[in-house]
């Protein structure tokens, strides 16, 4: 064995080296596919085009009734929250309603209806207004002494 001769690999080392290079090539291919999703997947194997219509992943899952009801309730609540958030964030849109019951009026207990006074309150009110008129007259007489009595 001469010193300048290249090292000869054993069969095990050669197999290990080939395995490492194959893994590195697979990792490079995987990284390229990850970094460039626009390329897509290319295949020509005819067995890859068969479909299982019963257990395929794209088939809609069948849920139990209680899960379906709960999902529908959650989705309805989410839609109501979204509608509320949009109404809060955009007050310029306004409120639209077409329900006929919203336009009815209660003429007896509405906020703008005048309060009905009792007889005692009406007498007290008249007394206070008479005193206020007398005070106004007294102040006017005091401010204008040139007007005779």
Coordinates of N, CA, C and O in Angstrom, one line a residue:
X1 N 0.8 -1.2 0.0 CA 0.0 0.0 0.0 C 0.9 1.2 0.0 O 1.7 1.5 0.9
X2 N 0.7 2.0 -1.0 CA 1.5 3.2 -1.1 C 0.7 4.4 -0.4 O -0.5 4.4 -0.3
X3 N 1.5 5.3 0.1 CA 0.9 6.4 0.8 C 0.1 7.4 -0.1 O -0.9 8.0 0.3
X4 N 0.4 7.4 -1.4 CA -0.3 8.3 -2.3 C -1.5 7.7 -2.9 O -2.3 8.4 -3.6
X5 N -1.8 6.5 -2.6 CA -2.9 5.8 -3.2 C -4.2 6.3 -2.5 O -4.2 6.5 -1.3
X6 N -5.4 6.4 -3.3 CA -6.6 6.8 -2.7 C -7.1 5.8 -1.7 O -6.9 4.6 -1.9
X7 N -7.8 6.3 -0.6 CA -8.4 5.3 0.3 C -9.5 4.5 -0.3 O -10.3 5.1 -1.0
X8 N -9.5 3.3 0.0 CA -10.5 2.4 -0.6 C -11.6 2.2 0.5 O -11.3 1.9 1.6
X9 N -12.9 2.5 0.1 CA -13.9 2.3 1.1 C -14.4 0.9 1.2 O -14.4 0.2 0.2
X10 N -14.8 0.5 2.4 CA -15.4 -0.8 2.5 C -16.8 -0.8 1.9 O -17.4 0.3 1.7
X11 N -17.4 -1.9 1.8 CA -18.8 -2.0 1.2 C -19.8 -1.4 2.2 O -20.7 -0.7 1.7
X12 N -19.6 -1.5 3.5 CA -20.5 -0.9 4.4 C -20.4 0.6 4.4 O -21.4 1.3 4.4
X13 N -19.2 1.2 4.3 CA -19.0 2.6 4.2 C -19.7 3.2 2.9 O -20.3 4.2 2.9
X14 N -19.5 2.4 1.8 CA -20.1 2.9 0.5 C -21.6 2.9 0.6 O -22.3 3.8 0.1
X15 N -22.2 1.9 1.2 CA -23.6 1.8 1.3 C -24.1 3.0 2.2 O -25.2 3.6 2.0
X16 N -23.4 3.2 3.3 CA -23.8 4.3 4.2 C -23.7 5.6 3.5 O -24.6 6.5 3.7
X17 N -22.6 5.8 2.7 CA -22.5 7.1 2.0 C -23.6 7.3 1.0 O -24.2 8.3 0.8
X18 N -24.0 6.2 0.3 CA -25.1 6.2 -0.7 C -26.4 6.6 0.0 O -27.2 7.3 -0.5
X19 N -26.6 6.0 1.2 CA -27.8 6.2 1.9 C -27.9 7.7 2.3 O -28.9 8.4 2.2
X20 N -26.8 8.3 2.8 CA -26.7 9.7 3.3 C -27.0 10.6 2.1 O -27.7 11.6 2.2
X21 N -26.4 10.3 0.9 CA -26.6 11.1 -0.3 C -28.0 11.1 -0.7 O -28.6 12.1 -1.2
X22 N -28.6 9.9 -0.7 CA -30.1 9.7 -1.1 C -31.0 10.6 -0.1 O -31.9 11.2 -0.6
X23 N -30.7 10.5 1.2 CA -31.5 11.3 2.1 C -31.3 12.8 1.9 O -32.2 13.6 1.9
X24 N -30.0 13.2 1.6 CA -29.8 14.6 1.3 C -30.5 15.1 0.0 O -31.1 16.2 0.0
X25 N -30.6 14.2 -1.0 CA -31.3 14.5 -2.2 C -32.8 14.6 -2.0 O -33.5 15.5 -2.5
X26 N -33.3 13.7 -1.1 CA -34.7 13.8 -0.8 C -35.1 15.0 0.0 O -36.1 15.7 -0.2
X27 N -34.2 15.4 0.9 CA -34.4 16.7 1.7 C -34.3 17.9 0.8 O -35.1 18.8 0.9
X28 N -33.4 17.9 -0.2 CA -33.3 19.0 -1.1 C -34.6 19.1 -2.0 O -35.1 20.2 -2.2
X29 N -35.1 18.0 -2.4 CA -36.3 17.9 -3.2 C -37.5 18.4 -2.4 O -38.4 19.2 -2.8
X30 N -37.6 18.0 -1.1 CA -38.7 18.5 -0.2 C -38.6 20.0 0.1 O -39.6 20.7 0.1
X31 N -37.3 20.5 0.3 CA -37.2 21.9 0.5 C -37.6 22.7 -0.7 O -38.2 23.8 -0.6
X32 N -37.2 22.2 -1.9 CA -37.6 22.9 -3.1 C -39.1 22.9 -3.3 O -39.7 24.0 -3.7
X33 N -39.8 21.8 -3.0 CA -41.2 21.8 -3.1 C -41.9 22.7 -2.1 O -42.9 23.4 -2.4
X34 N -41.3 22.9 -0.9 CA -41.8 23.7 0.1 C -41.6 25.2 -0.3 O -42.5 26.0 -0.1
X35 N -40.5 25.5 -0.8 CA -40.2 26.9 -1.2 C -40.9 27.4 -2.4 O -41.0 28.5 -2.7
X36 N -41.3 26.4 -3.3 CA -41.9 26.8 -4.6 C -43.3 26.0 -4.7 O -43.4 25.0 -5.5
X37 N -44.3 26.4 -4.0 CA -45.6 25.7 -4.1 C -46.3 25.9 -5.4 O -47.2 25.2 -5.8
X38 N -45.9 26.9 -6.2 CA -46.5 27.2 -7.4 C -46.2 26.1 -8.5 O -46.9 26.0 -9.5
X39 N -45.1 25.3 -8.3 CA -44.7 24.3 -9.2 C -45.7 23.2 -9.3 O -46.1 22.7 -10.4
X40 N -46.3 22.8 -8.2 CA -47.3 21.7 -8.1 C -46.6 20.4 -8.1 O -45.4 20.2 -8.0
X41 N -47.4 19.4 -8.1 CA -47.0 18.0 -8.0 C -47.1 17.3 -9.4 O -48.2 17.4 -10.0
X42 N -46.0 16.7 -9.8 CA -46.1 16.0 -11.1 C -45.9 14.5 -10.9 O -45.1 14.1 -10.2
X43 N -46.8 13.8 -11.5 CA -46.8 12.3 -11.3 C -47.4 11.7 -12.6 O -48.2 12.2 -13.3
X44 N -46.9 10.5 -12.9 CA -47.4 9.7 -14.0 C -47.8 8.3 -13.7 O -48.2 7.5 -14.5
X45 N -47.8 8.0 -12.4 CA -48.2 6.7 -11.9 C -49.7 6.5 -12.0 O -50.4 7.3 -11.4
X46 N -50.2 5.6 -12.8 CA -51.7 5.5 -13.0 C -52.4 5.1 -11.7 O -53.6 5.3 -11.6
X47 N -51.7 4.4 -10.8 CA -52.4 4.0 -9.6 C -52.7 5.2 -8.6 O -53.5 5.1 -7.7
X48 N -52.1 6.3 -8.9 CA -52.3 7.5 -8.0 C -53.6 8.2 -8.4 O -54.1 9.1 -7.7
X49 N -54.2 7.9 -9.5 CA -55.4 8.6 -10.0 C -56.7 7.9 -9.5 O -57.8 8.3 -9.9
X50 N -56.6 6.7 -8.9 CA -57.8 6.1 -8.4 C -58.5 6.8 -7.2 O -57.8 7.6 -6.5
X51 N -59.8 6.7 -7.0 CA -60.4 7.4 -5.9 C -61.2 6.4 -5.1 O -61.8 5.5 -5.5
X52 N -61.2 6.7 -3.8 CA -62.0 6.0 -2.8 C -63.1 6.9 -2.4 O -62.9 7.9 -1.7
X53 N -64.3 6.7 -2.9 CA -65.4 7.6 -2.7 C -66.0 7.5 -1.3 O -66.8 8.3 -0.9
X54 N -65.6 6.5 -0.6 CA -66.2 6.3 0.7 C -65.4 6.8 1.9 O -65.9 7.3 2.8
X55 N -64.1 6.6 1.8 CA -63.2 7.0 2.9 C -62.2 8.1 2.5 O -61.2 8.3 3.1
X56 N -62.5 8.9 1.5 CA -61.6 9.9 1.0 C -61.6 11.1 2.0 O -62.6 11.3 2.7
X57 N -60.5 11.8 2.1 CA -60.4 12.9 3.0 C -61.3 14.1 2.6 O -61.7 14.9 3.5
X58 N -61.6 14.3 1.3 CA -62.4 15.4 0.9 C -63.8 15.2 1.1 O -64.6 16.1 0.9
X59 N -64.2 13.9 1.5 CA -65.7 13.7 1.7 C -66.1 14.4 2.9 O -65.4 14.5 3.9
X60 N -67.3 14.9 2.9 CA -67.8 15.6 4.1 C -68.1 14.5 5.2 O -68.6 13.5 5.0
X61 N -67.6 14.9 6.4 CA -67.7 14.0 7.5 C -69.2 14.0 8.0 O -69.9 15.0 8.0
X62 N -69.6 12.8 8.4 CA -71.0 12.7 8.9 C -70.9 12.9 10.5 O -70.1 12.1 11.1
X63 N -71.6 13.8 11.0 CA -71.5 14.1 12.4 C -72.8 13.5 13.1 O -73.8 13.3 12.4
X64 N -72.7 13.3 14.3 CA -73.8 13.0 15.1 C -74.8 14.2 15.2 O -74.3 15.3 15.0
X65 N -76.0 13.9 15.5 CA -77.0 15.0 15.5 C -76.7 16.1 16.6 O -76.8 17.3 16.3
X66 N -76.2 15.7 17.7 CA -75.9 16.7 18.8 C -74.7 17.5 18.3 O -74.7 18.7 18.6
X67 N -73.7 17.0 17.7 CA -72.6 17.8 17.2 C -73.1 18.7 16.1 O -72.6 19.9 16.0
X68 N -73.9 18.2 15.2 CA -74.4 19.1 14.1 C -75.2 20.2 14.6 O -75.1 21.4 14.2
X69 N -76.1 20.0 15.6 CA -76.9 21.0 16.2 C -76.0 22.1 16.9 O -76.2 23.3 16.8
X70 N -75.0 21.6 17.7 CA -74.1 22.5 18.4 C -73.3 23.3 17.4 O -73.1 24.5 17.6
X71 N -72.9 22.7 16.3 CA -72.1 23.4 15.3 C -73.0 24.5 14.7 O -72.6 25.7 14.5
X72 N -74.3 24.2 14.4 CA -75.2 25.2 13.8 C -75.4 26.3 14.8 O -75.5 27.5 14.4
X73 N -75.6 26.0 16.0 CA -75.8 27.1 17.0 C -74.5 28.0 17.2 O -74.7 29.2 17.2
X74 N -73.4 27.4 17.1 CA -72.1 28.2 17.2 C -72.0 29.1 16.0 O -71.6 30.2 16.1
X75 N -72.3 28.5 14.8 CA -72.2 29.3 13.6 C -73.2 30.5 13.6 O -72.9 31.6 13.2
X76 N -74.4 30.2 14.1 CA -75.4 31.3 14.2 C -75.0 32.4 15.2 O -75.1 33.6 14.9
X77 N -74.4 32.0 16.3 CA -73.9 33.0 17.3 C -72.7 33.8 16.7 O -72.6 35.0 16.9
X78 N -71.9 33.1 15.9 CA -70.7 33.8 15.3 C -71.3 34.8 14.3 O -70.8 35.9 14.1
X79 N -72.3 34.4 13.5 CA -72.9 35.3 12.5 C -73.5 36.5 13.2 O -73.4 37.7 12.7
X80 N -74.2 36.3 14.3 CA -74.8 37.4 15.1 C -73.8 38.3 15.7 O -73.9 39.6 15.6
X81 N -72.6 37.7 16.2 CA -71.6 38.6 16.7 C -70.9 39.4 15.6 O -70.6 40.6 15.8
X82 N -70.8 38.8 14.4 CA -70.2 39.5 13.3 C -71.1 40.7 12.9 O -70.6 41.8 12.6
X83 N -72.4 40.4 12.8 CA -73.4 41.5 12.4 C -73.3 42.6 13.5 O -73.3 43.8 13.1
X84 N -73.2 42.3 14.8 CA -73.2 43.3 15.8 C -71.9 44.1 15.7 O -71.9 45.3 15.9
X85 N -70.8 43.4 15.4 CA -69.5 44.1 15.3 C -69.5 45.0 14.1 O -69.0 46.2 14.2
X86 N -70.1 44.6 13.0 CA -70.2 45.5 11.8 C -71.1 46.7 12.1 O -70.7 47.8 11.8
X87 N -72.2 46.5 12.8 CA -73.1 47.6 13.2 C -72.4 48.6 14.1 O -72.6 49.8 14.0
X88 N -71.5 48.0 15.0 CA -70.8 48.9 16.0 C -69.7 49.7 15.3 O -69.5 50.9 15.5
X89 N -69.0 49.1 14.3 CA -67.9 49.7 13.7 C -68.3 50.7 12.6 O -67.6 51.5 12.2
X90 N -69.6 50.5 12.1 CA -70.1 51.4 11.0 C -71.4 52.0 11.4 O -72.5 51.6 10.9
X91 N -71.4 53.0 12.2 CA -72.7 53.6 12.6 C -73.3 54.4 11.5 O -74.5 54.7 11.6
X92 N -72.6 54.7 10.5 CA -73.2 55.5 9.4 C -74.1 54.7 8.5 O -74.9 55.3 7.8
X93 N -74.1 53.4 8.7 CA -75.0 52.5 7.9 C -76.4 52.7 8.3 O -77.3 52.8 7.4
X94 N -76.7 52.8 9.5 CA -78.1 53.0 10.0 C -78.8 51.6 10.3 O -78.2 50.6 10.0
X95 N -80.0 51.7 10.7 CA -80.8 50.5 11.0 C -81.9 50.4 10.0 O -82.6 51.3 9.8
X96 N -82.0 49.2 9.5 CA -83.1 48.9 8.5 C -84.0 47.8 9.1 O -83.5 46.8 9.6
X97 N -85.3 48.1 9.1 CA -86.2 47.1 9.6 C -87.5 47.2 8.8 O -88.0 48.3 8.4
X98 N -88.1 46.1 8.6 CA -89.4 46.0 7.9 C -90.5 45.3 8.6 O -91.5 44.9 8.0
X99 N -90.3 45.1 9.9 CA -91.3 44.4 10.7 C -92.4 45.4 11.0 O -92.2 46.5 11.6
X100 N -93.6 45.0 10.7 CA -94.8 45.9 10.9 C -95.0 46.2 12.4 O -95.6 47.2 12.7
X101 N -94.6 45.3 13.3 CA -94.9 45.5 14.7 C -94.0 46.5 15.3 O -94.3 47.0 16.4
X102 N -93.0 46.9 14.6 CA -92.1 47.9 15.1 C -92.6 49.4 15.0 O -92.1 50.3 15.6
X103 N -93.7 49.5 14.2 CA -94.2 50.8 13.9 C -95.4 51.1 14.7 O -96.0 52.2 14.6
X104 N -95.9 50.3 15.6 CA -97.0 50.5 16.5 C -96.7 51.5 17.6 O -95.5 51.7 17.9
X105 N -97.7 52.2 18.1 CA -97.4 53.2 19.2 C -98.3 52.9 20.3 O -99.5 52.5 20.2
X106 N -97.8 53.2 21.5 CA -98.6 53.1 22.7 C -98.9 54.6 23.1 O -98.0 55.3 23.6
X107 N -100.1 55.0 22.9 CA -100.5 56.4 23.2 C -100.7 56.7 24.6 O -100.7 57.9 25.0
X108 N -100.7 55.7 25.5 CA -101.0 55.9 26.9 C -99.8 55.9 27.7 O -99.7 56.7 28.7
X109 N -98.8 55.1 27.4 CA -97.6 55.0 28.3 C -96.3 55.4 27.5 O -95.3 54.9 27.8
X110 N -96.4 56.1 26.5 CA -95.2 56.5 25.7 C -94.5 57.6 26.5 O -95.0 58.3 27.3
X111 N -93.2 57.7 26.2 CA -92.3 58.6 26.9 C -92.7 60.1 26.7 O -92.6 60.9 27.5
X112 N -93.2 60.4 25.4 CA -93.5 61.8 25.1 C -94.9 62.2 25.6 O -95.3 63.3 25.4
X113 N -95.7 61.3 26.1 CA -97.1 61.6 26.6 C -97.0 62.5 27.8 O -96.1 62.3 28.7
X114 N -97.8 63.5 27.9 CA -97.8 64.3 29.1 C -98.3 63.5 30.3 O -99.2 62.7 30.2
X115 N -97.6 63.8 31.4 CA -98.0 63.1 32.6 C -99.4 63.7 33.1 O -99.7 64.8 33.0
X116 N -100.2 62.8 33.6 CA -101.5 63.2 34.2 C -101.3 63.6 35.6 O -100.7 62.8 36.4
X117 N -101.7 64.8 35.9 CA -101.5 65.3 37.3 C -102.7 65.0 38.2 O -103.8 65.0 37.7
X118 N -102.4 64.8 39.4 CA -103.6 64.6 40.3 C -104.1 66.0 40.7 O -103.5 67.0 40.3
X119 N -105.2 66.1 41.3 CA -105.9 67.3 41.7 C -105.0 68.1 42.6 O -104.9 69.4 42.5
X120 N -104.3 67.5 43.6 CA -103.5 68.1 44.5 C -102.3 68.8 43.8 O -101.9 69.9 44.1
X121 N -101.7 68.0 42.9 CA -100.5 68.5 42.1 C -101.0 69.7 41.3 O -100.2 70.7 41.1
X122 N -102.1 69.7 40.7 CA -102.6 70.8 39.9 C -102.8 72.1 40.7 O -102.4 73.2 40.3
X123 N -103.4 71.9 41.9 CA -103.6 73.1 42.8 C -102.2 73.6 43.3 O -102.0 74.8 43.3
X124 N -101.3 72.7 43.6 CA -99.9 73.2 44.0 C -99.2 73.9 42.9 O -98.6 75.0 43.1
X125 N -99.4 73.4 41.7 CA -98.8 74.1 40.5 C -99.4 75.4 40.3 O -98.6 76.4 40.0
X126 N -100.7 75.6 40.4 CA -101.3 76.9 40.2 C -100.9 77.9 41.3 O -100.6 79.1 41.0
X127 N -100.7 77.4 42.5 CA -100.3 78.3 43.6 C -98.9 78.8 43.4 O -98.6 80.0 43.6
X128 N -98.0 77.9 42.9 CA -96.6 78.2 42.6 C -96.5 79.2 41.5 O -95.8 80.2 41.6
X129 N -97.3 79.0 40.5 CA -97.3 80.0 39.3 C -97.9 81.3 39.7 O -97.4 82.4 39.3
X130 N -98.8 81.4 40.6 CA -99.4 82.7 41.1 C -98.3 83.4 41.9 O -98.2 84.6 41.8
X131 N -97.6 82.7 42.8 CA -96.5 83.3 43.6 C -95.4 83.8 42.7 O -94.9 84.9 42.9
X132 N -95.1 83.1 41.6 CA -94.0 83.5 40.7 C -94.5 84.7 40.0 O -93.7 85.7 39.7
X133 N -95.7 84.8 39.6 CA -96.2 86.0 38.9 C -96.2 87.2 39.8 O -95.9 88.4 39.4
X134 N -96.6 87.0 41.1 CA -96.5 88.1 42.1 C -95.1 88.6 42.3 O -94.8 89.8 42.4
X135 N -94.1 87.7 42.4 CA -92.7 88.0 42.5 C -92.2 88.8 41.3 O -91.4 89.8 41.4
X136 N -92.6 88.4 40.1 CA -92.2 89.1 38.9 C -92.8 90.5 38.9 O -92.1 91.5 38.6
X137 N -94.0 90.7 39.3 CA -94.6 92.0 39.4 C -93.9 92.9 40.4 O -93.6 94.1 40.1
X138 N -93.6 92.3 41.6 CA -92.8 93.1 42.6 C -91.5 93.5 42.1 O -91.0 94.6 42.3
X139 N -90.8 92.6 41.4 CA -89.4 92.9 40.9 C -89.5 94.0 39.8 O -88.7 94.9 39.7
X140 N -90.6 93.9 39.0 CA -90.8 94.9 37.9 C -91.1 96.3 38.6 O -90.5 97.3 38.1
X141 N -91.9 96.4 39.6 CA -92.2 97.6 40.3 C -90.9 98.2 41.0 O -90.7 99.4 41.0
X142 N -90.1 97.3 41.5 CA -88.9 97.8 42.2 C -87.9 98.4 41.2 O -87.2 99.4 41.5
X143 N -87.8 97.7 40.0 CA -86.8 98.2 39.0 C -87.3 99.4 38.2 O -86.5 100.2 37.7
X144 N -88.6 99.7 38.3 CA -89.1 100.9 37.5 C -89.9 101.7 38.5 O -91.2 101.7 38.5
X145 N -89.3 102.6 39.4 CA -90.0 103.4 40.3 C -90.8 104.5 39.6 O -91.7 105.1 40.2
X146 N -90.4 104.8 38.4 CA -91.1 105.9 37.7 C -92.5 105.6 37.3 O -93.4 106.5 37.1
X147 N -92.8 104.3 37.3 CA -94.2 103.9 37.0 C -95.0 104.0 38.3 O -94.6 103.6 39.3
X148 N -96.1 104.6 38.2 CA -96.9 104.9 39.4 C -97.6 103.6 40.0 O -97.6 102.6 39.3
X149 N -98.1 103.8 41.1 CA -98.7 102.7 41.8 C -100.1 102.5 41.4 O -100.9 103.3 41.3

